[in-house]
Structures are given as C-alpha cells and as structure tokens.
Coordinates of C-alpha atoms in Angstrom, one line a residue:
Chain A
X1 CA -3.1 -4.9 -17.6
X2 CA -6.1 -5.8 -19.4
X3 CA -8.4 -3.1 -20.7
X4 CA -10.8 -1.6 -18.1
X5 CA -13.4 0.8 -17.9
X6 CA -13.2 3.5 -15.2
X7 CA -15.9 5.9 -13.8
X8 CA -15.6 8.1 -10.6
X9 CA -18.0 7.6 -7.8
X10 CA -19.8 10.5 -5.9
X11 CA -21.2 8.7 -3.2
X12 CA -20.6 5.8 -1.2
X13 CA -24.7 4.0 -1.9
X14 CA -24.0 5.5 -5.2
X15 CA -20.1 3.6 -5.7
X16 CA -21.7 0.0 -4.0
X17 CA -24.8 0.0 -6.3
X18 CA -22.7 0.6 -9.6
X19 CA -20.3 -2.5 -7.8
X20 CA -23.3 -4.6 -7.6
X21 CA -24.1 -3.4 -11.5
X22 CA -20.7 -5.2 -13.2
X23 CA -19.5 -8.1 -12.5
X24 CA -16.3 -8.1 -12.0
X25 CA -15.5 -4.9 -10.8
X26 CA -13.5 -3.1 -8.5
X27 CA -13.2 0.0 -6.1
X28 CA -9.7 1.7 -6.1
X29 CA -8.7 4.1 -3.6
X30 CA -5.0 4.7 -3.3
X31 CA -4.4 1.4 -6.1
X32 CA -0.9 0.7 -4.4
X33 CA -1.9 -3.2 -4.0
X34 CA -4.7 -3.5 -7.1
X35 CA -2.1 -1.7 -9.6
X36 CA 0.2 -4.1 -8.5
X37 CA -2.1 -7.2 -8.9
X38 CA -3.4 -5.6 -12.6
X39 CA -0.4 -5.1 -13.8
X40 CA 0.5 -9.0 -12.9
X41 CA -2.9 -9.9 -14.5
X42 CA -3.9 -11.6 -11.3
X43 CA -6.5 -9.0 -11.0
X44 CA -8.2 -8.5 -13.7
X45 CA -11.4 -6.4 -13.7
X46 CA -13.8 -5.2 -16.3
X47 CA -14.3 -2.1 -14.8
X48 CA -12.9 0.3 -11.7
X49 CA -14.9 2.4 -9.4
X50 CA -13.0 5.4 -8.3
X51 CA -13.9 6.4 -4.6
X52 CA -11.3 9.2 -4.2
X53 CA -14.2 11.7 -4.4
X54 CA -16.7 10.4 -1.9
X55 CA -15.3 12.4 1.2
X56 CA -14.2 10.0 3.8
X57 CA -11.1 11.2 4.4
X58 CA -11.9 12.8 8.0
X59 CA -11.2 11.7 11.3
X60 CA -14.0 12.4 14.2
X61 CA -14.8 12.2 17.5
X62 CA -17.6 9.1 18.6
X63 CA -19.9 10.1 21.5
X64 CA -18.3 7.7 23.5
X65 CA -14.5 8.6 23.4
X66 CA -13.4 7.1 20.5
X67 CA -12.5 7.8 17.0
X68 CA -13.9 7.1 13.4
X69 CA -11.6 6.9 11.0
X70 CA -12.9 7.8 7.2
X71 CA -12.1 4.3 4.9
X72 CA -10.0 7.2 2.8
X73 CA -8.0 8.2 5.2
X74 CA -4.0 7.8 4.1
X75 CA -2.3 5.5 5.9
X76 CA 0.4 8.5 6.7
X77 CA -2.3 10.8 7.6
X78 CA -4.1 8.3 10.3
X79 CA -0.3 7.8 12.0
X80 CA 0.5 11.4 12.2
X81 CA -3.0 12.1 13.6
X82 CA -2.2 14.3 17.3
X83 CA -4.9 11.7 18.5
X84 CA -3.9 8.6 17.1
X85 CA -0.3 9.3 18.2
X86 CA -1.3 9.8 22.0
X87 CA -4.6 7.6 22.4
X88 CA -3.8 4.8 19.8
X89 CA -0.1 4.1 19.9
X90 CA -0.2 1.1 18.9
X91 CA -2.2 1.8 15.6
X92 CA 0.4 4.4 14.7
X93 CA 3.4 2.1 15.3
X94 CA 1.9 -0.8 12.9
X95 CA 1.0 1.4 10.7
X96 CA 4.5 3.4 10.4
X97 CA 6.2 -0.3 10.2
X98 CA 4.5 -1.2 7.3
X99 CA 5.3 -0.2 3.4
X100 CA 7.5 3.4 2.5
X101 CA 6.6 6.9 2.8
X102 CA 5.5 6.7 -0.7
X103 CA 3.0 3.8 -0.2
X104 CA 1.9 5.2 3.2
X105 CA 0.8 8.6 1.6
X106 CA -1.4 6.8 -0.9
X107 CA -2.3 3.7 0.5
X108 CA -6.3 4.2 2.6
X109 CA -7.2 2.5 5.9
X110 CA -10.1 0.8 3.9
X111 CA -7.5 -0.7 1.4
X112 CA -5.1 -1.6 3.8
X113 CA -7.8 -4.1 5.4
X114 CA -8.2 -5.0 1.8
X115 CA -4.9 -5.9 0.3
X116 CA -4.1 -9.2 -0.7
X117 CA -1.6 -11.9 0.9
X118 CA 2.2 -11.9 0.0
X119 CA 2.6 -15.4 -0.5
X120 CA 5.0 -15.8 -3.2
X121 CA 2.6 -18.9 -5.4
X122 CA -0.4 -16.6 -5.4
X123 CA 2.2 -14.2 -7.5
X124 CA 3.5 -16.6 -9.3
X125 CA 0.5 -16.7 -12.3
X126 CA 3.2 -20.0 -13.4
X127 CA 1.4 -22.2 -10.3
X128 CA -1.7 -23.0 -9.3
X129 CA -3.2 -21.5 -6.3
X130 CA -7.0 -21.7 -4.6
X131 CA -6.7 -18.2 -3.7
X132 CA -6.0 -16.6 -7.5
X133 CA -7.5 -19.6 -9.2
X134 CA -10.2 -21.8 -7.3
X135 CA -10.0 -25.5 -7.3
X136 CA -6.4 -25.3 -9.1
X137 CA -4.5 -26.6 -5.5
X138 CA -1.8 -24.7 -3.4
X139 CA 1.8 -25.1 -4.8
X140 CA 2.5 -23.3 -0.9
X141 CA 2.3 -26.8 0.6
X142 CA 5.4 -28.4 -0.1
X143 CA 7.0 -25.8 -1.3
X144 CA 8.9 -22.3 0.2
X145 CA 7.2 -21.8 3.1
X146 CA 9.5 -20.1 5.3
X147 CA 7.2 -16.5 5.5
X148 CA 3.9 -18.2 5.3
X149 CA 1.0 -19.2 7.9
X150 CA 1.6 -21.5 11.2
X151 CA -2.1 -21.2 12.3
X152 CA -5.2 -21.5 10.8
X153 CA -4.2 -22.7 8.3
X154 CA -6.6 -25.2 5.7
X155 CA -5.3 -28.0 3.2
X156 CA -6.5 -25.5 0.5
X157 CA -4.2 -22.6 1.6
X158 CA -1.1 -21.3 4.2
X159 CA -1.1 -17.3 2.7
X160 CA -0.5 -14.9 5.6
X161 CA -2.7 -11.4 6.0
X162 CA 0.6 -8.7 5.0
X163 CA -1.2 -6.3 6.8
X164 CA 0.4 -4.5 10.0
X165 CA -2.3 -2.0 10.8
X166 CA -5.2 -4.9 10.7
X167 CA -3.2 -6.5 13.8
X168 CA -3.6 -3.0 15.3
X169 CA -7.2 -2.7 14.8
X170 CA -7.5 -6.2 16.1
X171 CA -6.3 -5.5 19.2
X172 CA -7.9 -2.3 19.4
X173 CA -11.6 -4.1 18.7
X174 CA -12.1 -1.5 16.0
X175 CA -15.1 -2.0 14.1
X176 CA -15.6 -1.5 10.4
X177 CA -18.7 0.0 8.8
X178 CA -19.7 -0.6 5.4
X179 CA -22.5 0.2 3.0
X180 CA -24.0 -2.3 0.5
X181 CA -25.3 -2.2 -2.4
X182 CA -29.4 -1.9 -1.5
X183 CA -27.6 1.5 0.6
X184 CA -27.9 -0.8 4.1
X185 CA -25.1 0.1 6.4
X186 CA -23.9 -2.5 8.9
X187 CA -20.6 -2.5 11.5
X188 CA -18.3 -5.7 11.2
X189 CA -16.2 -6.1 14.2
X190 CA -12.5 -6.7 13.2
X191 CA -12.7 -10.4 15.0
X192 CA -15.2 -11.0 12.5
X193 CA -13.9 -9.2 9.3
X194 CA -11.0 -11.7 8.1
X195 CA -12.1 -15.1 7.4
X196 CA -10.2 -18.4 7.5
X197 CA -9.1 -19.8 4.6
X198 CA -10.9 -23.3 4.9
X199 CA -11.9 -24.8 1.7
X200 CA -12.4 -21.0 -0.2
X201 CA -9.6 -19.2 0.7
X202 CA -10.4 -16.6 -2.2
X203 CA -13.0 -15.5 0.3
X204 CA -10.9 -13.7 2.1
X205 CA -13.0 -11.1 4.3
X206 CA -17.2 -10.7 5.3
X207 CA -17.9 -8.4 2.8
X208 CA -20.5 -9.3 0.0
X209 CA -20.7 -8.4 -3.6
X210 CA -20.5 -4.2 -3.8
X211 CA -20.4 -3.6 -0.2
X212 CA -18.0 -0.7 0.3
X213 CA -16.2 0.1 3.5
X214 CA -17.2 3.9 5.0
X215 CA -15.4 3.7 7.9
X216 CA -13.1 2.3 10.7
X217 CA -14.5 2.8 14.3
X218 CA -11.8 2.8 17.2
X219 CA -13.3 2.4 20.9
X220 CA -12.5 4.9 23.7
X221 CA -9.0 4.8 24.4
X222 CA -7.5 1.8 26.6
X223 CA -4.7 3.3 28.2
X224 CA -1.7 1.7 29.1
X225 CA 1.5 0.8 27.2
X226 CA 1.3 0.3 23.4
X227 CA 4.0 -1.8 21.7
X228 CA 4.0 -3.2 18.4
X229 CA 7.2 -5.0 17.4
X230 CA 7.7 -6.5 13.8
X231 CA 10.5 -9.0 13.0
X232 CA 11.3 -9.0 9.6
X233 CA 14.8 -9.9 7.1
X234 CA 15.7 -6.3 6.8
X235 CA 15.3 -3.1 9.3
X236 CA 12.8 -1.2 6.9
X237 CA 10.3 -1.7 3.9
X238 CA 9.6 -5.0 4.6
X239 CA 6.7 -7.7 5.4
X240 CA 6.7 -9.2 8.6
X241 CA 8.0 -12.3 9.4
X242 CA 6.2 -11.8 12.7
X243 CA 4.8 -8.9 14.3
X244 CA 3.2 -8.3 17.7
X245 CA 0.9 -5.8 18.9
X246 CA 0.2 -5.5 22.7
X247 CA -1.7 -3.3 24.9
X248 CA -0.2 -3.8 28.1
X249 CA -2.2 -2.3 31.6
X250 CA -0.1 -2.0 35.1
X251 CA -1.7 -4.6 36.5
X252 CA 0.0 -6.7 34.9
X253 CA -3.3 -7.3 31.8
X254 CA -3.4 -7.0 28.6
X255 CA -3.9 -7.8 25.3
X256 CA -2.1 -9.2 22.5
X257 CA -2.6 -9.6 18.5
X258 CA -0.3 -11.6 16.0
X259 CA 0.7 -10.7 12.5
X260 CA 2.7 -12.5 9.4
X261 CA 1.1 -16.1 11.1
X262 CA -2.5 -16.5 10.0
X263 CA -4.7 -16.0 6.9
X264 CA -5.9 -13.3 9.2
X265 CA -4.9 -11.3 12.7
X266 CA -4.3 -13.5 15.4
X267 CA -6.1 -12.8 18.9
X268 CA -7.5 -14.8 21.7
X269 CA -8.9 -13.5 24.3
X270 CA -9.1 -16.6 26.5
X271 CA -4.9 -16.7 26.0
X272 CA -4.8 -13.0 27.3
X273 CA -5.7 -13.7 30.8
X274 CA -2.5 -16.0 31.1
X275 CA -0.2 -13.0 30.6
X276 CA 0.0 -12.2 34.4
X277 CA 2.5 -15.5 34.0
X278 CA 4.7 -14.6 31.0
X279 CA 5.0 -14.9 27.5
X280 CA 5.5 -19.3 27.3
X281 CA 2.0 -19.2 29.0
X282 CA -0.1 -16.4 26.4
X283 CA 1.9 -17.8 23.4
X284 CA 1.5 -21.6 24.3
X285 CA -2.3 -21.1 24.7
X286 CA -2.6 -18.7 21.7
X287 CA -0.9 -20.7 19.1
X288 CA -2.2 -24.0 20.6
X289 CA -3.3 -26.2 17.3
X290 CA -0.5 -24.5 15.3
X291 CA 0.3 -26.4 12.4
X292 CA 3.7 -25.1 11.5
X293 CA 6.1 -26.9 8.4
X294 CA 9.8 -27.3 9.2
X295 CA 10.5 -24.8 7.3
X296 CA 8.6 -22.0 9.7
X297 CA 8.7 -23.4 12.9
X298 CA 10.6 -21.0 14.2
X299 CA 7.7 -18.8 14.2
X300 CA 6.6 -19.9 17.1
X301 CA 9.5 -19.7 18.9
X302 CA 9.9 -16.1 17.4
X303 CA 6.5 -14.8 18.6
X304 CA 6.9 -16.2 21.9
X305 CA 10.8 -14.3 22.4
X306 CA 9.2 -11.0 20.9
X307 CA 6.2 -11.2 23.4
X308 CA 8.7 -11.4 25.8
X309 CA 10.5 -8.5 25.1
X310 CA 7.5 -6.7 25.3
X311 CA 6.6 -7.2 28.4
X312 CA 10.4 -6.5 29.7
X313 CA 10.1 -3.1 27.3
X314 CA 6.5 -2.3 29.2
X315 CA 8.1 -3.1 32.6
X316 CA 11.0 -0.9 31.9
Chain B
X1 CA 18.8 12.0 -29.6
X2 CA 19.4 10.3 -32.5
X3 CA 16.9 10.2 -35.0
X4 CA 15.0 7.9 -37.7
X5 CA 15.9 8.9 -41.3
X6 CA 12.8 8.8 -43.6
X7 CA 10.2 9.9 -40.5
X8 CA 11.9 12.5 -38.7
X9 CA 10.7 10.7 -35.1
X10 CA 13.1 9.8 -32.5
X11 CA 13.7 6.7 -31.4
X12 CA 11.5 7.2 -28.3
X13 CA 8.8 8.7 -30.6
X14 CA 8.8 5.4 -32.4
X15 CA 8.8 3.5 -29.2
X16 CA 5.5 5.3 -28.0
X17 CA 4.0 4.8 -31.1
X18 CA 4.4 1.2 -31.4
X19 CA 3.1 0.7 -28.0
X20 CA 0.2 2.7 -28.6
X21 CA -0.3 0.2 -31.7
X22 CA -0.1 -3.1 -29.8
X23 CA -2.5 -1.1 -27.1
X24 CA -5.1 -0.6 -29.5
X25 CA -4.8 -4.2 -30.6
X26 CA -5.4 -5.6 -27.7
X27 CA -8.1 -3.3 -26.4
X28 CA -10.1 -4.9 -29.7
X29 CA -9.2 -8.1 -29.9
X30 CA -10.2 -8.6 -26.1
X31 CA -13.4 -6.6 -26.0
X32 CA -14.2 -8.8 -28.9
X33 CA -13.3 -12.6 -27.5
X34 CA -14.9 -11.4 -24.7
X35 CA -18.2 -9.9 -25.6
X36 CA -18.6 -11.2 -29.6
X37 CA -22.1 -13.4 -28.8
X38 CA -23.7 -10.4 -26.6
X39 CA -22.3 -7.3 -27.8
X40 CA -23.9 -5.4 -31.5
X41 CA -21.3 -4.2 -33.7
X42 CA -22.2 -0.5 -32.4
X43 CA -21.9 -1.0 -29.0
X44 CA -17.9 -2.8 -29.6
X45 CA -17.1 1.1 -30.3
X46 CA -18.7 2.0 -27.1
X47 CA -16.6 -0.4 -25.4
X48 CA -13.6 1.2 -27.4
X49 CA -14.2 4.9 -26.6
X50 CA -15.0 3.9 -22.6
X51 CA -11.5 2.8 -22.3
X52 CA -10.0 5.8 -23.6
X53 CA -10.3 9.3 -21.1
X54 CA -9.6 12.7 -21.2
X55 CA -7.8 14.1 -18.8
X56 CA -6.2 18.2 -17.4
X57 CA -3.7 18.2 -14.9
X58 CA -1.5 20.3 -13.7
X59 CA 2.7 19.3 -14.2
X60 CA 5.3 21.8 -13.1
X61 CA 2.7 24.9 -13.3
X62 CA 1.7 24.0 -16.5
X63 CA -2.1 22.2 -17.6
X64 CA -2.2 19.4 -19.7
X65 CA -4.6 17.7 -21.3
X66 CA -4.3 14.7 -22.2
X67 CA -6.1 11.4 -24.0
X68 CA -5.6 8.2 -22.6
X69 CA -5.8 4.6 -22.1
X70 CA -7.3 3.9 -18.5
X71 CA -4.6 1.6 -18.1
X72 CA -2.2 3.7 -18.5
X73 CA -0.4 4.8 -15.2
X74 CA 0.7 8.7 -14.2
X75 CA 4.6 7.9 -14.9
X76 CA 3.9 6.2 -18.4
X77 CA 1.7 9.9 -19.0
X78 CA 4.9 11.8 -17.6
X79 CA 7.0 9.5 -20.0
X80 CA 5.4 8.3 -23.1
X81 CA 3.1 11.4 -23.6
X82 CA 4.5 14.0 -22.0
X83 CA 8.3 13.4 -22.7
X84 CA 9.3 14.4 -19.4
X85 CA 12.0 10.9 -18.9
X86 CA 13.3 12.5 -16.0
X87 CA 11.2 10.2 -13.9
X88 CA 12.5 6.9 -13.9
X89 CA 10.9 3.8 -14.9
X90 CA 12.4 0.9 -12.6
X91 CA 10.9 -2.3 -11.0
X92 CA 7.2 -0.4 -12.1
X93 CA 5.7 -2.3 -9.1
X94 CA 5.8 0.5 -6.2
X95 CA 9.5 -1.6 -4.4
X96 CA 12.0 0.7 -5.9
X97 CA 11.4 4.6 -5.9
X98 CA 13.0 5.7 -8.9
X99 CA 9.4 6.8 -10.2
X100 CA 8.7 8.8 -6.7
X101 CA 7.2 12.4 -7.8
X102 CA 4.6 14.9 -5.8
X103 CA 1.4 15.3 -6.5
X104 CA -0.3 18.2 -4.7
X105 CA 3.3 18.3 -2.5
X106 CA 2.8 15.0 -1.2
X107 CA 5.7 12.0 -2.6
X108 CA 3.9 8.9 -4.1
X109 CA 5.5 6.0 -6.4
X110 CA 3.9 6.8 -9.9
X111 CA 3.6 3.8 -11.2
X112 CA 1.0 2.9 -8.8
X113 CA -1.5 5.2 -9.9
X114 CA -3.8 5.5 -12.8
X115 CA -3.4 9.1 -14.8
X116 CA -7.2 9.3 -15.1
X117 CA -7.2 9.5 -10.7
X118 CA -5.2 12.7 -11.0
X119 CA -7.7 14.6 -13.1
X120 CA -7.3 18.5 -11.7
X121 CA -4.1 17.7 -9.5
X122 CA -1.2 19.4 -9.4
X123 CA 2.1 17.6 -10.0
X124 CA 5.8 18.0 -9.4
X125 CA 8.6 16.1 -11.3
X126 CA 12.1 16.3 -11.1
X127 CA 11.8 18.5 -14.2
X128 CA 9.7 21.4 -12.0
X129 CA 12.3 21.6 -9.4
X130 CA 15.1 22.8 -10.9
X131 CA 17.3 23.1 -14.1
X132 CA 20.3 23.2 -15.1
X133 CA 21.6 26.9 -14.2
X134 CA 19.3 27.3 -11.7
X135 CA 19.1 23.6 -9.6
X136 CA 16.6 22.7 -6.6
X137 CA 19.0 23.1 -3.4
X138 CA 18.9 19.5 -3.0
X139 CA 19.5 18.8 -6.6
X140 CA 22.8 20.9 -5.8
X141 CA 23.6 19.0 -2.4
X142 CA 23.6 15.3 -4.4
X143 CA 25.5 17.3 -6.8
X144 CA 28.3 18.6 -4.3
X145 CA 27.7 15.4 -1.8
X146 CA 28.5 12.7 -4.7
X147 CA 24.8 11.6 -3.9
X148 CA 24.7 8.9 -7.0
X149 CA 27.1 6.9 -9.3
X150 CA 24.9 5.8 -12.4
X151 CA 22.1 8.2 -11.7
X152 CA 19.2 6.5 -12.4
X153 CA 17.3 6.6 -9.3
X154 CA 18.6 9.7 -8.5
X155 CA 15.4 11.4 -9.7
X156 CA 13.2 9.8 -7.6
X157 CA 15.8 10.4 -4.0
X158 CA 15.6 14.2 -4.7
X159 CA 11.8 14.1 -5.4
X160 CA 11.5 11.8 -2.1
X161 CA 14.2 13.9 -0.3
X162 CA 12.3 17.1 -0.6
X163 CA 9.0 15.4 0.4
X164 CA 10.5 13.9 3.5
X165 CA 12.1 17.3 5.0
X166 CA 8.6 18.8 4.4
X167 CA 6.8 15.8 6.2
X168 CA 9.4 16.1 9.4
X169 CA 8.5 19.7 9.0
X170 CA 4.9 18.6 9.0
X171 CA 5.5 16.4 12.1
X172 CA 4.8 13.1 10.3
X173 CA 6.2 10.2 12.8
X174 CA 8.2 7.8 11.4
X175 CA 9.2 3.9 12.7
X176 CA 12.6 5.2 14.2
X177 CA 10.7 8.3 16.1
X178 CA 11.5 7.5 19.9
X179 CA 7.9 10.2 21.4
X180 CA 5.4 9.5 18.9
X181 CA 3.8 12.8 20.7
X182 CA 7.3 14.7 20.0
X183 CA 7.9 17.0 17.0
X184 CA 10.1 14.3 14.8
X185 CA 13.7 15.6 14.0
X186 CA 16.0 15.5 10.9
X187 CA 18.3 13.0 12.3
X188 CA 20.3 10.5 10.3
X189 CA 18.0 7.3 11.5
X190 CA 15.5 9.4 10.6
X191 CA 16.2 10.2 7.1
X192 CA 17.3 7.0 6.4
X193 CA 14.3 4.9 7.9
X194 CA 12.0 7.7 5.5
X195 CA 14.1 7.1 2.4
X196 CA 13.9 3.2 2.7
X197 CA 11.2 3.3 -0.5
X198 CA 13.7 4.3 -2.6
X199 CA 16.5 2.0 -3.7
X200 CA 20.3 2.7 -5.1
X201 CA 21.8 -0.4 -6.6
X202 CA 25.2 1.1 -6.6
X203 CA 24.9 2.2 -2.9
X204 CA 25.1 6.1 -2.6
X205 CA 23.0 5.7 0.0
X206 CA 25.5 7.4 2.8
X207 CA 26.4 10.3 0.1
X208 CA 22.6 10.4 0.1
X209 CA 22.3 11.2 3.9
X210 CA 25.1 14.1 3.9
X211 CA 22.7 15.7 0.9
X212 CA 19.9 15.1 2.8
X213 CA 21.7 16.2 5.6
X214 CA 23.1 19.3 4.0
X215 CA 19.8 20.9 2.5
X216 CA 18.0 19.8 6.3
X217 CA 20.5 21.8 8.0
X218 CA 20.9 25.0 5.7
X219 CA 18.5 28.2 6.7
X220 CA 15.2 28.2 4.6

C-alpha cells in the first residue's frame, strides 16, 4: 500500500466536503474491496475518509410502504432484516449469493454499489487497461474472456459489474440518495446509477467528485414470487458467471434483471412485457445487440436456460 | 523460538523490525517525490506524523494501545505488534479465511481492515477463546473430530465456526436456507454453505462439519 492519511468523518456534508478538499481521496466503509485494490496498488489514495461513524446503519419505514436502507448497513444485516426477508426476497437472495459470511458482515450496501469489476486485466497492474489506467487500451479484447461482458460493451472496455445485490436493486427500482459536497442531496434511480463503459470506462457510476451515498430507497413492496438464481464455477463464494433476478406476478408479468453480463445491471423494461411467451422471447429482446466473443457466448444461451427455470420454479 | 545471539531478539522480533525500517523508508522517500516542489521542510514532518495513529482497543479483555502506520491492517497489529501469531496470515486478500477473527462478536477477514477503524472495539482471537488446559468447546471438537491436518487455517475455522452457530442462533439466512422467513437450522448444507470463506488446502473440510456439528448439537 502506499502511505495514506486517514481521518474519521462525523457527518455525511461534513465526510463529502473534506472529499471535495483532497484530491485523490477515498471514503471507506467496510474496505473489503478498497483494501484489496490498495494493497494491489491499483488504488492508491492520498488520503481515506472513514464514514463508520456517521450513523447510517438503520433501516426505516418510507411513508409510502417502502424501505430505506442506511448506505452503512452490512450486507448481512440488510439480508437478515424480518422485512427484507418477507417483502424483498429477492434482495436478500442476491445478496446472500454473493461474497462469505466474513465479507458479508463487513461489506455496506453503499460499498457494494461501489466495488470495482473482477475482470482479471484490470488486476493485472502487468497490462494495460482504460479502466485502472486511461488511454493505456484493454488487454480484455483478445484475450481471456470467458467471465467478462456480452452487452454493452465499448471498444475501450468488456469488465462486468461483480455485484449481486445491484441486480436486486435494479429490479427492485430502488433509488439511491447521496449528498455532495456543497451539502445538496439528490436521489439517483438505480437505472441511472451505473454508467456504460463507452470511451471512459473509469467512470464507472453518476456520482461526482465527494458525493457520498446516504442511502438506498426500496419502493413499496411488489409482491409476487422472488427468484434470484446465480450460475457460477463452484456452488459457493464465487462471482457470477450469470445471475438472474426476477419478480415474477401470477398473471403471468414480471420483471427481470441480469448480472455477470454488462458493465452494469441489465434491465429492459420493453423485454419484460414478452415474458407472458417464455424465456427465448424476454432474453432474445433483452440481449438483442449482444456483442458476445467466442469465448462467452454461451452466456447467452445460459441466461436464457436460467430464465427458464425460473419461470418453471415460480409456476411450481 | 530460537533466538539471535548478540541482540537477544527473536527471529520474528527481527522480522518486525526490518519491516518497520523499509516502512519508514518508503513513507519518506514518497512523501518527498511526491510533494518536494510544494511542500516546506516543516510541513514533510507533518506529512510523516499524519500517517502514523494512535490507537486503544480492546483484544481478549485486555486494552491496548497502540502506534501505527495507517496502512497497517488489524491482523498485521494482532501479528507484528501484538505477537499474538495465532491468527494466520494466508492469501491477505479477504479469499482464504485463515485471518477470520471477531470483532464486537461478529467474524470478519482481518486483513481487510485497517487497525486505526477499530479504535474502542472489542476483539476476539483464537488466543481469547481458549488455552491449552482449558480449550473453547469447539477448539476441543476439531481436536477430537480430527478437524485439520497441517493446521494452519485451523485458527480462522474455529473463530468462523463459533461466529456461524451464533449467527444461526441469531436467525441470519444463509444461500442454502429453503423459508427465508423460517428460523435457519444447523444443518450440514447449512454449515457448509456458511464456512465457504474459509479454505483448507489439505481438505479437513468433512472432519470440519462433524466439529461443527458436534459443538451445534451439545446443550449450551
């Protein structure tokens, strides 16, 4: 790691304005993703913000049904919720497929939205990558690309979101509120939070410089069936290959989100009215454009058979 | 332990010396390259003393205080200044386990957290929950179970162990709980879907199970 300074923040205007302040630096909450990154110089800040101390680790009740969820909440501590567990099913399954115990109980909603792409060049400090290192190309393309992105993908970069919980929220519509520096607050609907990787693909959500994320905002409950079923090369503790989330209503509607095959979670709305007629016709309208390599192909194919299963599982 | 002739230190002594050395080193060579046109001589030391923290916590009932590096992570403060090696040091990037301890009663991988975020917390090694003569009940149950070959994650399962029966115990789901709205249950799936964070590379993992097992199904 290289050296850092390290203060802790008291409140959230106050953590975002000292952001601003130094360039460079970084919040850290439960530091399960940033440690990692530090320790592999890939991150390298100046200077951590510690926002442990600024309280948002509750869970309340919105007037209108739904639920907001503190950005310190622990990703254990938002799946065990009695609420989560009976309103948001599907949040608590993503979120219990992803990472260990260990990671669970220290990792925060806030940074979960936050962490960084598995791709195996951004890693690699050896090759160069536009996400790590601007300009400096994508040794992804052409290369192993077996876990990474089939959609959405840009020339500059084909790094997946890791999360499993983001594909929740997603399909949920969460929101995601956030203070900035200047002590403005704003909500960020999750559609909008991820970016594309396009031609800067180490802009990777909508936050500016400092801007600090307060909360998560679920809607009122949707009812129906929650599924959330992750494919992956062993049966625990590992990143998706795919994963996907559905909401599914006994009329036969739904909705459905997509992890482990876009720079971000994958939803379309327009593809969710086609799944009164099966999984062939959400999955060949949702990953229409796909640009897949041979060496991930089967993604497609994968996403479509899981889809599948989930509507037999919700029939069932 | 064997120690150094003419200084009296062990070798680990030694070790954590030399580290803190190169540590040093680099903290001045790099706040210098980085900051030589903008920064006065006087403010270099600030830059120094801003990088090093005090810290108190609490480890196996006892408070320590402690100086430290920022960089420097809450198993390298169990290890390097507090001597306390029973938490092991393996991949150090949060995929193996072997550093699993508790702080405040909750299991976390300590190598993925800073000592200076635990100022005033309260943390349990392997160390605090038992010794020899007087073992943790699941330090005895991998003892009579076989739970481990070489040993050296074996740390790191108990500490987990004990944190997972107290989370079923807590009704924390899991990926392998059927009614998310149920009570979770000590089952074998479950035990072995909570233990996946912590790896044995000479595959104890069943004996792990019937210790698991064993302390899971013994009165409290």
């Amino acid at each position: 790691m290289r050296p850092f300074t390290y203060e802790r923040a008291t409140t959230p205007a106050e953590a975002a304005a000292a952001a601003a302040h130094t360039q460079g630096a970084r919040f850290i909450a439960g530091g399960t993703n940033l440690l990692d990154l530090m320790k592999l110089q890939i991150e390298t800040p100046p200077h951590l913000i510690d926002v442990n101390g600024l309280g948002l680790d509750n869970i309340e009740a919105t007037e209108d049904g739904g639920l907001r969820i503190g950005a310190l909440v622990s990703n254990t501590n938002l799946a065990a919720d009695p609420r989560v567990r009976r309103d948001y099913g599907l949040l608590a399954r993503a979120l219990l497929a992803g990472a260990s115990g260990q990671l669970r109980n220290k990792a925060t909603t806030a940074g979960n939205l936050l962490q960084r792409t598995r791709c195996p060049y951004f890693y690699d400090t050896a090759q160069p990558c536009n996400k790590r290192q601007p300009g400096s190309g994508c040794a992804a393309i052409g290369g192993f690309t077996r876990q990474l992105g089939v959609i959405g993908t840009s020339d500059a970069c084909i790094a997946t979101h890791p999360s499993d919980m983001a594909v929740a929220l997603r399909a949920l519509d969460a929101t995601v509120e956030t203070v900035r520096a200047d002590g403005a607050t704003r909500s960020i609907p999750m559609a909008d939070f991820h970016r594309l990787p396009g031609d800067t693909p180490h802009v990777e959500t909508a936050l500016e410089t400092g801007e600090l994320i307060t909360s998560v905002v679920l809607p009122k409950p949707l009812g129906g069936r929650h599924i959330y079923r992750k494919v992956r090369d062993r049966a625990s503790y590992a990143f998706a290959l795919v994963s996907v989330g559905a909401v599914l209503q006994p009329d036969g509607t739904g909705r459905v989100a997509l992890g482990g095959v876009a720079h971000k979670p994958w939803r379309g709305e327009a593809a969710e009215s086609e799944m009164p007629r099966g999984a062939n016709a959400v999955v060949g309208q949702l990953l229409a454009g796909a640009r897949p390599t041979r060496e991930n192909a089967f993604k497609i194919t994968l996403v479509e058979r899981t889809l599948a299963s989930i509507l037999v599982e919700a029939k069932g | 332990m064997q120690r150094t002739p003419d200084t009296g230190l062990s070798r680990r002594d030694l070790l954590a010396a030399g580290a803190v050395t190169v540590a040093a080193t680099t903290a001045g060579s790099s706040a210098r390259a980085e900051g030589a046109a903008e920064i006065a001589p006087a403010n270099e030391v600030v830059v120094a003393l801003q990088t090093q923290m005090q810290i108190s916590f609490t480890i196996n009932g006892t408070v320590k205080e402690l100086n430290v590096d920022t960089r420097t992570t809450l198993l390298d403060a169990l290890r390097e200044h507090l001597h306390l090696t029973g938490t092991k040091k393996g991949c150090d990037h949060g995929q193996c386990g072997a550093c699993t301890v508790m702080v405040d009663g909750v299991r976390i991988n300590s190598c993925l957290t800073l000592a200076v975020m635990h100022e005033g917390d309260s943390i349990t090694t392997i160390e605090g929950l038992g010794q020899p003569g007087e073992l943790h009940p699941m330090q005895a149950a991998f003892v009579s179970r076989d739970g481990y070959q070489c040993g050296y994650c074996t740390p790191g399962q108990i500490c987990s162990a004990v944190a997972v029966l107290n989370e079923i115990e807590a009704g924390v789901p899991s990926h392998v709980t059927g009614d998310l709205t149920a009570a979770p249950e000590a089952s074998v799936d479950e035990l072995r879907e909570r233990m996946s964070g912590n790896i044995c590379r000479c595959g104890a993992y069943s004996n792990i199970i019937d210790a698991i097992s064993d302390v899971s199904r013994s009165p409290a």
